[in-house]
Coordinates of C-alpha atoms and ligand atoms in Angstrom, one line a residue:
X1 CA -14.4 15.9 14.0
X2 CA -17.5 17.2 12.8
X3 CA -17.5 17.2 9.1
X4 CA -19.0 13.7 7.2
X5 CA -16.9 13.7 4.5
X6 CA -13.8 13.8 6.4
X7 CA -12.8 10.4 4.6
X8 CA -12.0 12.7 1.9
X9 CA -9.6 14.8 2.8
X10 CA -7.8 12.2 5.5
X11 CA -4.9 10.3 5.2
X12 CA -5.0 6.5 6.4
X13 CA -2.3 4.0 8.1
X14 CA -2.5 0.8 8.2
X15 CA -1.0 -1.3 11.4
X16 CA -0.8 -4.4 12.0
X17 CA -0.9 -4.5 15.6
X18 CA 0.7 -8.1 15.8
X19 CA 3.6 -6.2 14.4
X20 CA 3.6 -2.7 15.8
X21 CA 4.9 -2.7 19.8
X22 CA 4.4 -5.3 22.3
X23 CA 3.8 -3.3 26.0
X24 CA 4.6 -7.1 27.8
X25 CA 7.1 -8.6 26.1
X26 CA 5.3 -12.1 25.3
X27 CA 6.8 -11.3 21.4
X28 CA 3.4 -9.8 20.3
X29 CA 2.8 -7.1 19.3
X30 CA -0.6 -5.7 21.3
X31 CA -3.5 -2.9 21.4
X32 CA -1.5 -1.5 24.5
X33 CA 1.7 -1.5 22.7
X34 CA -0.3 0.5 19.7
X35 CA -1.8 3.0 22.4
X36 CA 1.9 4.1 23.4
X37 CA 2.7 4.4 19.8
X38 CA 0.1 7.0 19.2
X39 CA 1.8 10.2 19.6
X40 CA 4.2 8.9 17.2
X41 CA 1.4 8.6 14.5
X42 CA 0.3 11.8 15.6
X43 CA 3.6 13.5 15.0
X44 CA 3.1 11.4 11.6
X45 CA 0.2 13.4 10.6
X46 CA -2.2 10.4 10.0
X47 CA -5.9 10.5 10.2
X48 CA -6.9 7.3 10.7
X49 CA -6.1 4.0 11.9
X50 CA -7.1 0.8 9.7
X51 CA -6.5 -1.7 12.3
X52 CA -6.3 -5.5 10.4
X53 CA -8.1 -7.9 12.6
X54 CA -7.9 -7.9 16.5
X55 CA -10.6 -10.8 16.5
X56 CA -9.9 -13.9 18.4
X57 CA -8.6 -16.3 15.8
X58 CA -6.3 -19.6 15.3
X59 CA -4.4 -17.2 13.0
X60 CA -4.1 -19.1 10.0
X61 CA -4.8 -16.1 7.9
X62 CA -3.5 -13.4 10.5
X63 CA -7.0 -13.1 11.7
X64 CA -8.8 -12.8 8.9
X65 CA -10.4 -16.2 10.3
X66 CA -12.0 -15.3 13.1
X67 CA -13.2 -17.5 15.9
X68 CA -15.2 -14.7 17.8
X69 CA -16.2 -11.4 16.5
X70 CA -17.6 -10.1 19.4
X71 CA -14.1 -9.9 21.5
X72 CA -10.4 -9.1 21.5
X73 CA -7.9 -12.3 20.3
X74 CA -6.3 -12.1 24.0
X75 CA -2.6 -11.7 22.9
X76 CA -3.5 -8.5 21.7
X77 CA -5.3 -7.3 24.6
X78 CA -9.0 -7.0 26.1
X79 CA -12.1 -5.5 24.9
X80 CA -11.2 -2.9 27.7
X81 CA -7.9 -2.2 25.7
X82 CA -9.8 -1.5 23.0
X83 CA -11.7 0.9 24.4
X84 CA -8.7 2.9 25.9
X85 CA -7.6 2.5 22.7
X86 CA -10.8 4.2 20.4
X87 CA -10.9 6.7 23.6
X88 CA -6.9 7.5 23.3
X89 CA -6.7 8.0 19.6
X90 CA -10.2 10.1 19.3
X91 CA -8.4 12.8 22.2
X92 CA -5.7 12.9 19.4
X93 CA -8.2 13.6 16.6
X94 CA -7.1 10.1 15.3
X95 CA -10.0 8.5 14.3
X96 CA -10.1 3.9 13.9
X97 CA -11.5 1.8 11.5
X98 CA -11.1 -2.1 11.9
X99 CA -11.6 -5.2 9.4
X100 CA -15.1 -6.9 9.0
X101 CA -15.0 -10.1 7.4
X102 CA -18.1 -10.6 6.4
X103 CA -17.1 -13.4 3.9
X104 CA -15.9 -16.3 5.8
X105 CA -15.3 -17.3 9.6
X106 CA -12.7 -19.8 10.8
X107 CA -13.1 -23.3 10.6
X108 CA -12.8 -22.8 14.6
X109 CA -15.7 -20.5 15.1
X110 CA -18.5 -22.4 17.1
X111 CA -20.9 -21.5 14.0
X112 CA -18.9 -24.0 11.8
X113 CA -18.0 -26.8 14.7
X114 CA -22.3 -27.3 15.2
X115 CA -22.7 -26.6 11.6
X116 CA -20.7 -29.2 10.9
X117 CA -21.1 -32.0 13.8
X118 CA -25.4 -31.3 14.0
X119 CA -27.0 -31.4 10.4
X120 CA -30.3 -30.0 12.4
X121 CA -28.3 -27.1 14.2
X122 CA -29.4 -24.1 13.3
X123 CA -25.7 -22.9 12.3
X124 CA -26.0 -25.7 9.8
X125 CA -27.5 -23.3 7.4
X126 CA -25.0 -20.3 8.4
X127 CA -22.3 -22.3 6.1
X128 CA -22.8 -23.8 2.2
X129 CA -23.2 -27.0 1.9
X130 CA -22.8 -29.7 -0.7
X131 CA -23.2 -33.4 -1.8
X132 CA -20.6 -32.4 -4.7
X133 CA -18.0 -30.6 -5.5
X134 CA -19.1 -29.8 -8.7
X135 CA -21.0 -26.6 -8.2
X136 CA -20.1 -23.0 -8.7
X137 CA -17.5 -24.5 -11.3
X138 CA -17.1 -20.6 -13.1
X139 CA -15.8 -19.2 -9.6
X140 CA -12.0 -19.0 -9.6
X141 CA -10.0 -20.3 -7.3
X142 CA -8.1 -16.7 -5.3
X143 CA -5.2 -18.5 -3.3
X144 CA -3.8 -20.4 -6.3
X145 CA -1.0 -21.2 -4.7
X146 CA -2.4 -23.7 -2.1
X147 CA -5.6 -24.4 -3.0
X148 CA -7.0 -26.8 -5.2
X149 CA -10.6 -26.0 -5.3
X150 CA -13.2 -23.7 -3.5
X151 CA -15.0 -26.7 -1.8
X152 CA -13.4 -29.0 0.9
X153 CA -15.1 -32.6 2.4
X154 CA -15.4 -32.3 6.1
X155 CA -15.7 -35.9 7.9
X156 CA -17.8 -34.7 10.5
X157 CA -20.4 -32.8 8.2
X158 CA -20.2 -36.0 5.8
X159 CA -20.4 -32.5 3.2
X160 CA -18.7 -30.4 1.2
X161 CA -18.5 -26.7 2.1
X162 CA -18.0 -23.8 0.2
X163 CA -14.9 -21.6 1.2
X164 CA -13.4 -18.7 -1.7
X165 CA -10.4 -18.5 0.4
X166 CA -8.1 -21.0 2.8
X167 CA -10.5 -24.5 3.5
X168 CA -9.8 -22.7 7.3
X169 CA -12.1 -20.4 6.4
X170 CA -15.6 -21.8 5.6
X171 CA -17.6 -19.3 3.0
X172 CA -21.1 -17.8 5.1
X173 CA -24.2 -18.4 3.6
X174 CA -25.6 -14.9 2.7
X175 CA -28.9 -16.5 1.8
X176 CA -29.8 -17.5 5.0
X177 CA -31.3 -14.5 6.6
X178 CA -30.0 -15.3 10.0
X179 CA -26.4 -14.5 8.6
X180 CA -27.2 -11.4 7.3
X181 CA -28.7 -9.9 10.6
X182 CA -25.6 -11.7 12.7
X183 CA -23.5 -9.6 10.5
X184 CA -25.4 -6.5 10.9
X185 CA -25.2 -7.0 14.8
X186 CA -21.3 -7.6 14.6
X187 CA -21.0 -3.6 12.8
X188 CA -23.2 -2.5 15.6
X189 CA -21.2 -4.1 18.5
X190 CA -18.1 -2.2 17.1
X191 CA -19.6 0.7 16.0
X192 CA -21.1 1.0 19.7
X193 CA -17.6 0.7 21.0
X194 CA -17.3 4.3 19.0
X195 CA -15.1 3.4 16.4
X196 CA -15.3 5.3 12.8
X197 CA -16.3 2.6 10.3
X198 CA -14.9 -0.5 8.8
X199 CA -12.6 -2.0 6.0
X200 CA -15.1 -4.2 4.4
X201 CA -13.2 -7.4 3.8
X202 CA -13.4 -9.8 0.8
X203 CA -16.8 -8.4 -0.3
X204 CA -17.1 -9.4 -4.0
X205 CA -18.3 -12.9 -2.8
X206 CA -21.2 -13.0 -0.4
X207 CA -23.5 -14.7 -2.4
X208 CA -23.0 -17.9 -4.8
X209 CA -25.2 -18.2 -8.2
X210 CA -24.4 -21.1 -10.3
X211 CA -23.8 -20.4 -14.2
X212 CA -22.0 -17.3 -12.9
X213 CA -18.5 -16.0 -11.2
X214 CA -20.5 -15.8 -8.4
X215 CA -18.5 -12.2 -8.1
X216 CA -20.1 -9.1 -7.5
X217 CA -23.9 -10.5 -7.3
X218 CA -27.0 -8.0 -7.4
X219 CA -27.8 -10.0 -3.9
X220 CA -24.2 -9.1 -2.6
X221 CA -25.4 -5.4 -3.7
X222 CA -28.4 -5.3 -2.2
X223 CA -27.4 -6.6 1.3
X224 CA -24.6 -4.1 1.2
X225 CA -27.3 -1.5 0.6
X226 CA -28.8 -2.6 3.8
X227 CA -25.9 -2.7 5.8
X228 CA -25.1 0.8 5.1
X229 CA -28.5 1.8 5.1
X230 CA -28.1 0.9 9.0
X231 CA -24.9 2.7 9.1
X232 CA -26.3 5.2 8.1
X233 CA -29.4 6.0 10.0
X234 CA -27.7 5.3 13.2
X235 CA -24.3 6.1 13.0
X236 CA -23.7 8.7 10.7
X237 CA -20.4 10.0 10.0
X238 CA -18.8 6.4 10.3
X239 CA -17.5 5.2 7.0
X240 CA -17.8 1.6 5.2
X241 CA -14.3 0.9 2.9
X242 CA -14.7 -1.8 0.4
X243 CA -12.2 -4.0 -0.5
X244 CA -12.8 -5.6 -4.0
X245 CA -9.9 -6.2 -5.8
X246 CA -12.2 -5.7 -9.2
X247 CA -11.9 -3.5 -12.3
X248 CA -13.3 0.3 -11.7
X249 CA -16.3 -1.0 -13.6
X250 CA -16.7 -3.4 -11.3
X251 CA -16.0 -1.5 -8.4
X252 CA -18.2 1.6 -9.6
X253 CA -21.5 -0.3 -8.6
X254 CA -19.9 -0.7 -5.3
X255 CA -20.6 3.0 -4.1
X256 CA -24.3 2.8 -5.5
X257 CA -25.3 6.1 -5.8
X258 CA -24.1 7.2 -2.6
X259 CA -26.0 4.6 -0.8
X260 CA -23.3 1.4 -0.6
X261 CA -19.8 2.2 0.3
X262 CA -18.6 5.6 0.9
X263 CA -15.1 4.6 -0.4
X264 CA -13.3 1.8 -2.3
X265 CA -9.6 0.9 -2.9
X266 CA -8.4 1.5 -6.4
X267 CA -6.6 -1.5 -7.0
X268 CA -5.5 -1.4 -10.7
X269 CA -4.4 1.8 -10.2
X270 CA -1.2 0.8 -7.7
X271 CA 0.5 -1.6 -10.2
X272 CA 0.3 0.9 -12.7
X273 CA 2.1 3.7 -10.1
X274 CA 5.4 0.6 -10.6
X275 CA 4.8 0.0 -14.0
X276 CA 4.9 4.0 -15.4
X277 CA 8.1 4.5 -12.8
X278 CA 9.9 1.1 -14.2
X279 CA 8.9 2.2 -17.9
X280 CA 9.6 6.1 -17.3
X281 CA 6.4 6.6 -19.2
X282 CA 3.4 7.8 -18.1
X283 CA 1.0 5.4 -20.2
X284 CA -0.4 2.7 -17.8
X285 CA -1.1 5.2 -15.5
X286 CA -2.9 7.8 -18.0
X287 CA -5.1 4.4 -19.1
X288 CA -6.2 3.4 -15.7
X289 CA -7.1 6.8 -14.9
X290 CA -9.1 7.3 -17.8
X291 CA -10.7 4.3 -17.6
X292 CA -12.1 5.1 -13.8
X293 CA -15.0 6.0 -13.8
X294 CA -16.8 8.9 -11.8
X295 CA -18.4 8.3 -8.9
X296 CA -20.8 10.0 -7.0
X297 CA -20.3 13.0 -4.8
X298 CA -20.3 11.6 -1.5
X299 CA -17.4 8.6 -2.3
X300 CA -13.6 8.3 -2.4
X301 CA -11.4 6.1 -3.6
X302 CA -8.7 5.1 -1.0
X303 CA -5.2 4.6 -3.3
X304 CA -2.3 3.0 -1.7
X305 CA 1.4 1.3 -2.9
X306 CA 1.3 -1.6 -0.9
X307 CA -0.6 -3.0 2.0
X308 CA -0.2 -6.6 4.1
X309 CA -1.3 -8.7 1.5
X310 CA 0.7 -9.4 -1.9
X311 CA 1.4 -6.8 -4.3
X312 CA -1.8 -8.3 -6.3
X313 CA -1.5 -8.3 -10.1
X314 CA -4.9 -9.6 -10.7
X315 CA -5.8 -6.4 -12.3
X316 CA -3.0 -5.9 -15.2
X317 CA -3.0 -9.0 -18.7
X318 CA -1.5 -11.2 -18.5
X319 CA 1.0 -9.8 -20.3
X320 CA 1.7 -7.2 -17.8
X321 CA 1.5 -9.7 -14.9
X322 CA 5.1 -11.3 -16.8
X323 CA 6.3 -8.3 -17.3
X324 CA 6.3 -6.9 -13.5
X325 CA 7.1 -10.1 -12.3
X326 CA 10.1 -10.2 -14.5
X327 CA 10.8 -6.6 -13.5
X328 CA 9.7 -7.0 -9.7
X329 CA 10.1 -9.8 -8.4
X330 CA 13.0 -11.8 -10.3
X331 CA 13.1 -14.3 -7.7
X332 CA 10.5 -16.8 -8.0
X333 CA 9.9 -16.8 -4.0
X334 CA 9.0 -13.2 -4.5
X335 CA 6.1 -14.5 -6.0
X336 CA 2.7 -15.6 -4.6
X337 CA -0.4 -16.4 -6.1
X338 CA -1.1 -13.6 -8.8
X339 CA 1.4 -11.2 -7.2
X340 CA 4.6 -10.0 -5.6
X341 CA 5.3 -10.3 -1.9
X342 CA 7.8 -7.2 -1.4
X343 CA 7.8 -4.3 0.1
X344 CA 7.5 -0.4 -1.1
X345 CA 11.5 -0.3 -0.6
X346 CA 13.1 -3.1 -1.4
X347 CA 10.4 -3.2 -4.7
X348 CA 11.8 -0.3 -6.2
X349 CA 15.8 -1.1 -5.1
X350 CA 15.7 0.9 -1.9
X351 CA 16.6 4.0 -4.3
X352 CA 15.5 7.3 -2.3
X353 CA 14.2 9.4 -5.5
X354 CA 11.9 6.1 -6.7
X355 CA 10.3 5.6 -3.1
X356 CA 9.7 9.4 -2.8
X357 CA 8.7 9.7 -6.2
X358 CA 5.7 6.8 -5.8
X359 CA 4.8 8.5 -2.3
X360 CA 4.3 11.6 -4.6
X361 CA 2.0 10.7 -6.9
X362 CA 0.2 8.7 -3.9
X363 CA -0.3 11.7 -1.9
X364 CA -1.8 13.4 -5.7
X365 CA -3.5 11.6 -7.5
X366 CA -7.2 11.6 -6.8
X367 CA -8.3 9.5 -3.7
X368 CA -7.5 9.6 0.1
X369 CA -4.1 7.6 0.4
X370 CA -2.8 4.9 3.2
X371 CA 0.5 3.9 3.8
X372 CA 1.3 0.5 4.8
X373 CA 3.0 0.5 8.7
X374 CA 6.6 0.7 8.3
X375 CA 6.7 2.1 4.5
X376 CA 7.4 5.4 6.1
X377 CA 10.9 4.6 7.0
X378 CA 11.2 2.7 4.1
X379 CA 11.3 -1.3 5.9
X380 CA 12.7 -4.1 3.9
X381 CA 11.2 -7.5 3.7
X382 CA 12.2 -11.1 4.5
X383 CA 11.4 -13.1 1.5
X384 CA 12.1 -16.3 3.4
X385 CA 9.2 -16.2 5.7
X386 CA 6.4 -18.2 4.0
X387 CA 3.2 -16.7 2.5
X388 CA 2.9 -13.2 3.1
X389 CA 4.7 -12.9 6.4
X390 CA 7.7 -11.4 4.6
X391 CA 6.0 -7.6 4.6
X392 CA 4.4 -8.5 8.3
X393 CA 7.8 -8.3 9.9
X394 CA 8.0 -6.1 13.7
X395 CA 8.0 -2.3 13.6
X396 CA 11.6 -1.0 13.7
X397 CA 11.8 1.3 16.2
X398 CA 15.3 1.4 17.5
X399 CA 18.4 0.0 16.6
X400 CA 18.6 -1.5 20.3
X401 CA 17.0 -5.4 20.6
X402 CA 14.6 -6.7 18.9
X403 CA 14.6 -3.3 17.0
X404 CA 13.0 -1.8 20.2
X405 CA 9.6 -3.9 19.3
X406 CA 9.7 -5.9 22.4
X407 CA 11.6 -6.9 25.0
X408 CA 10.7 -10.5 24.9
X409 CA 13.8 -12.6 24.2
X410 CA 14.3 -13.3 20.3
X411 CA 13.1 -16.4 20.4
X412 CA 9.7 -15.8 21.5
X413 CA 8.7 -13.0 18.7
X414 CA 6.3 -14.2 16.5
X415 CA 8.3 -13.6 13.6
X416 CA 12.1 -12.4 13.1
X417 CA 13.0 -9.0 13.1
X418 CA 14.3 -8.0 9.9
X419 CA 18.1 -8.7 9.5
X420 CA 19.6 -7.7 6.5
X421 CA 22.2 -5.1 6.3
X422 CA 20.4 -3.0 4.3
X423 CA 17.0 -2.7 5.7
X424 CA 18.0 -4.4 9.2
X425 CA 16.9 -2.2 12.4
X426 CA 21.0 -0.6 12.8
X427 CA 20.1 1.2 9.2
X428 CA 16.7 1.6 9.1
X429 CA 14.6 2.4 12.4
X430 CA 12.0 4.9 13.4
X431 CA 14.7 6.7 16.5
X432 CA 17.5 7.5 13.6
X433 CA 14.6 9.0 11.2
X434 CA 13.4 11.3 13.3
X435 CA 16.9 12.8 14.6
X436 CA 17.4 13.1 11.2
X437 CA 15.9 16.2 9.5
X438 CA 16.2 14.6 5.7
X439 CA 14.9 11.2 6.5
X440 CA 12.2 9.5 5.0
X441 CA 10.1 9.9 7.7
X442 CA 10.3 13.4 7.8
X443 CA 9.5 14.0 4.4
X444 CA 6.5 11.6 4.3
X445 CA 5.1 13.5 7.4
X446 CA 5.7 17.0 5.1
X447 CA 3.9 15.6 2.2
X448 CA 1.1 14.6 4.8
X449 CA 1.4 18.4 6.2
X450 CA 0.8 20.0 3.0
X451 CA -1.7 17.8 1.5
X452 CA -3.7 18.7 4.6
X453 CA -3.4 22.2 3.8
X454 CA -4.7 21.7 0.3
X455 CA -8.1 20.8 0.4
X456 CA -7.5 19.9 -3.8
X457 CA -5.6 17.2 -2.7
X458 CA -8.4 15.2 -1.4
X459 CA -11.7 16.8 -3.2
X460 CA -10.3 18.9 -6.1
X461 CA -11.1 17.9 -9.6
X462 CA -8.2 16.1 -11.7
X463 CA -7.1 16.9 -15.2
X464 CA -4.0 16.3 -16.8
X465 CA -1.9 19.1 -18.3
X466 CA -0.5 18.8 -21.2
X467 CA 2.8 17.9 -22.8
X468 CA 4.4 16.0 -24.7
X469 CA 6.9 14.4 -22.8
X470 CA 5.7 11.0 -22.2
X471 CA 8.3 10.5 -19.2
X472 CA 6.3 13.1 -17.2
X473 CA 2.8 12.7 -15.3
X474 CA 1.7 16.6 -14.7
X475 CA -1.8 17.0 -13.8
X476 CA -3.9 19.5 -11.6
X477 CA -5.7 19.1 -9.0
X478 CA -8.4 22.1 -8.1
X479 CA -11.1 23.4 -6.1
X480 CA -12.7 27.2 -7.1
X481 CA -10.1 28.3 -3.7
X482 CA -7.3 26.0 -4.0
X483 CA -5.3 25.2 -7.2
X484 CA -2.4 22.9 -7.8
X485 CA 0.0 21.5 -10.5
X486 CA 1.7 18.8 -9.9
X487 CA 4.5 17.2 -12.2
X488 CA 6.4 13.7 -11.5
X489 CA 9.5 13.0 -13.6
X490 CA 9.3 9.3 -13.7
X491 CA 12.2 8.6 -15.9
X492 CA 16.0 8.4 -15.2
X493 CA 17.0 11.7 -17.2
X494 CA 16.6 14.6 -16.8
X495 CA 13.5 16.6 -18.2
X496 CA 11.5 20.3 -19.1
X497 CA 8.3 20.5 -19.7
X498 CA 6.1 23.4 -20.8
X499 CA 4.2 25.5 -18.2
X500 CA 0.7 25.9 -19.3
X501 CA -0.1 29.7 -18.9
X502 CA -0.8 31.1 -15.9
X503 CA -1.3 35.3 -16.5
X504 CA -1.7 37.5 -13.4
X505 CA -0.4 33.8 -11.5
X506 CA 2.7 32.9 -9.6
X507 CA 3.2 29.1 -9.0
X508 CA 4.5 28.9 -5.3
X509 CA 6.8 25.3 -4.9
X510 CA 5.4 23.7 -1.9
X511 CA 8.4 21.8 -0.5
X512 CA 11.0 24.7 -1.6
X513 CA 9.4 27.5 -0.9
X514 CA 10.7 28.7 -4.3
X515 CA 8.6 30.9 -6.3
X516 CA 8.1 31.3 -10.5
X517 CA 6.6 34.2 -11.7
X518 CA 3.6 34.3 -13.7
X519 CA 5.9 34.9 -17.0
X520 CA 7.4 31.0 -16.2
X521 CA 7.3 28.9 -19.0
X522 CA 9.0 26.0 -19.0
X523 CA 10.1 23.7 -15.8
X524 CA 13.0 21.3 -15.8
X525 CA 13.2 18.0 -13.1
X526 CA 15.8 16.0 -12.2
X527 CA 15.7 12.3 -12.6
X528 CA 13.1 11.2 -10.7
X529 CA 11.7 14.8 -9.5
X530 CA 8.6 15.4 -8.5
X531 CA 7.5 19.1 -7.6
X532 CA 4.1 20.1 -6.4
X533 CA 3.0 23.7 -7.3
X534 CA 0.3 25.9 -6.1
X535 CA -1.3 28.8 -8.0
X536 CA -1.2 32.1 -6.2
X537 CA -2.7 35.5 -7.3
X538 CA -0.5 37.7 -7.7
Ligands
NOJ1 C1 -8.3 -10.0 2.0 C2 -7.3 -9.8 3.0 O1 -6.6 -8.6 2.7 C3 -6.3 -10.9 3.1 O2 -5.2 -10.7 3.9 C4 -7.1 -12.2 3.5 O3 -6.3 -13.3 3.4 C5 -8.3 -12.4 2.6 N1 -9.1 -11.2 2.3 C6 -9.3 -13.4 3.2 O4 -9.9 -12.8 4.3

């Protein structure tokens, strides 16, 4: 585990422990339950863990209000737990990376309750405050679909505060100086606990500036600079992961140069994975990419299909946004704020070549990938559950009660296991993947073995190679030592392409073993086919 750029060649999963195994059946799932699970990601092939939050928290935003962030929300477990936990997964070469909301605390944090009840508490100023409701009017409002505006009137306060997200989760004050070395503190607590780094939550919007979005802020930079800077000089090696759902312009100051975050989620990237596979054309997703920017050596850009949240669509027109929820979601409670709240499978009609296809160019394209807990085995969703518990349903493990989550009686889970008979736990379930050689499963933990023998995959340079067919995305990935092609058919119909020349070269087929000679010119894919080929002297 020596090497600092390990980010860039690793491949990241992202559990929700709520939902992955409970160890004592009180219907939650728990940091125990996710210890016993480990060999099982092991076996997977994943690198490391993004755990969402294990803060105590009233769980009106699945933790993402915290109450405490110096300690363990007890259904999940103890701080000692969490320990066993860092010290279980490191022995497996796994490494951990947990959220840090830096943004917002709950309304239930002791911060807010004497903010709001002493107007001379100190915590007063840890919070933004306001006679009116009139300031900051340029800053949109992000859950549209149950807020009306970013500042609420609190009784006690006799105020308004500030909050970008749920009025549960009251906006810090970044400007007082006191919050900005709490927060510090917080990523040396965890970091002291030996975990690998953090999934920077919500970052865009530490600071407020009237007359502007009060998104990405030279102040928001700065303090980020800081925070890393502290990273930095005393834990090295641990990585900061920024989540800004932003335009790569946007994002692109958010690496610095070198000296902010070491990666960042390419969000306008993912919707353009389902829009070139619903269109068969490679288009949106030659545009994004050529409208990325470089970034410095050091960074990464962490890709993904889906993750906990809504499949967002704030980064596509509006036009677009129509289009894929016409295409995506046609059933308005699919919908949710500016996106779609479905899953990988069910998103793209449970159809084998489509979900293998997207995991393809996920495991290519340039960036470190994470897959979303469950996605492997290709879990449906439960549109019915309200906000975005639909893709936050148990882990199916088994097809034996309560798909082998827990062995609490039904009625205690936090949330029902899927039941559908398409994606219920008697069809889908981790037990029946793995006795089964051409499962999902299987195959996602052989495009995870062979990426991690390519060292292109996660550091080689990107180009596309040529043709004409629209329907096919063929690009290369390289380093000097390590050269690969890789083509995705991402239409319905069959399709041959032209082999760029390749004298004194035979292209090796990594998942067939199959081998073209360096005289190969053409190479024809099925429907949906993607093949991934390396360059071997020959
Ligand atoms: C982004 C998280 O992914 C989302 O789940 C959460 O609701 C907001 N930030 C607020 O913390």
């Amino acid at each position: 585990m020596q090497d600092s750029y390990w980010y860039k060649d690793a491949v990241f999963y992202e559990v929700y422990v709520r939902a992955f195994f409970d160890s004592n059946a009180d219907g939650h799932g728990d940091l125990p339950g996710l210890l016993q699970k480990l060999d099982y990601l092991q076996a997977l092939g994943v690198d490391c863990l993004w755990l969402m939050p294990v803060y105590p928290s009233p769980l009106k935003d699945d933790g993402y209000d915290i109450a405490s962030y110096y300690g363990i929300q007890p259904v999940f477990g103890s701080l000692d737990d969490f320990k066993e936990l860092v010290e279980a997964a490191h022995a497996r070469g796994i490494r951990i990376i947990m959220d840090l909301v830096l943004n917002h605390t709950s309304d239930q944090h002791p911060w807010f309750q004497l903010a709001r009840s002493d107007p001379n508490s100190p915590y007063r100023d840890y919070y933004v405050w306001s006679d009116s409701d009139q300031h900051y009017k340029d800053a949109r409002i992000i859950f549209l679909d149950t807020e009306k505006s970013n500042w609420t009137w609190d009784e006690v306060a006799g105020q308004y505060y500030w909050h970008r997200f749920y009025a549960s989760q009251p906006d810090l004050n970044y400007d007082n100086p006191a919050v900005q070395a709490e927060m510090i503190n917080v990523a040396k607590f965890w970091l002291d606990l030996g975990i690998d780094g953090f999934r920077a939550d919500a970052i865009p919007y530490l600071f407020e500036r009237e007359g502007t979005n009060c998104e990405n802020l030279p102040e928001t930079h700065a303090y980020l600079k800081q925070l890393r800077s502290y990273v930095e000089r005393h834990y090295p090696g641990r990585i900061l992961l920024c989540e800004a759902n932003q335009w790569p312009q946007d994002v692109r100051p958010y690496f610095g140069e070198g000296d902010e975050f070491h990666m960042g989620f390419h969000f306008p990237v993912m919707p353009r994975i389902f829009m070139s596979i619903h269109m068969g054309d490679r288009t949106p997703l030659a545009w994004i990419l050529e409208h990325t920017p470089e970034i410095p050596s050091s960074c990464q850009w962490c890709t993904f299909l889906r993750n906990h949240d809504e499949l967002t669509l704030e980064m596509v027109t509006e036009e677009e946004r129509q289009w894929m929820w016409q295409v995506y979601a046609p059933e308005p409670r699919m919908r949710l704020n500016l996106g779609i709240r479905r899953r990988l499978a069910p998103l793209l009609d449970y159809d084998r070549r489509r979900i293998e296809l997207a995991n393809s160019l996920l495991f290519t394209l340039p960036g470190s990938p994470i897959l979303y807990y469950g996605d492997e085995i290709g879990m449906g969703d439960n549109i019915w559950l309200t906000d975005r518990n639909g893709v936050r349903t148990p882990m199916q493990w088994n097809d034996g009660p309560n798909a082998g989550f827990s062995q609490a009686t039904p009625n205690l889970l936090y949330t029902p296991v899927i039941e559908d008979p398409i994606s219920g736990p008697e069809v889908v379930n981790v037990a029946r993947q793995q006795a089964d050689a051409g499962s999902l499963l299987n195959l996602i933990r052989r495009m995870i073995a062979l990426r991690k023998q390519h060292p292109a995959f996660g550091r080689g340079s990107f180009a596309w190679l040529q043709n004409d067919c629209e329907a096919v995305a063929a690009f290369q990935r390289a380093l000097p030592e390590d050269s690969l092609w890789c083509f995705h058919n991402l239409s319905a119909e069959a399709q041959s392409v032209p082999l760029p020349e390749h004298p004194g070269q035979a292209l090796y087929d990594l998942f067939t073993g199959r081998v073209l000679p360096p005289s190969a010119g053409q190479l024809d894919l099925e429907p949906y086919q993607y093949v991934w080929l390396c360059l071997q002297q020959v």
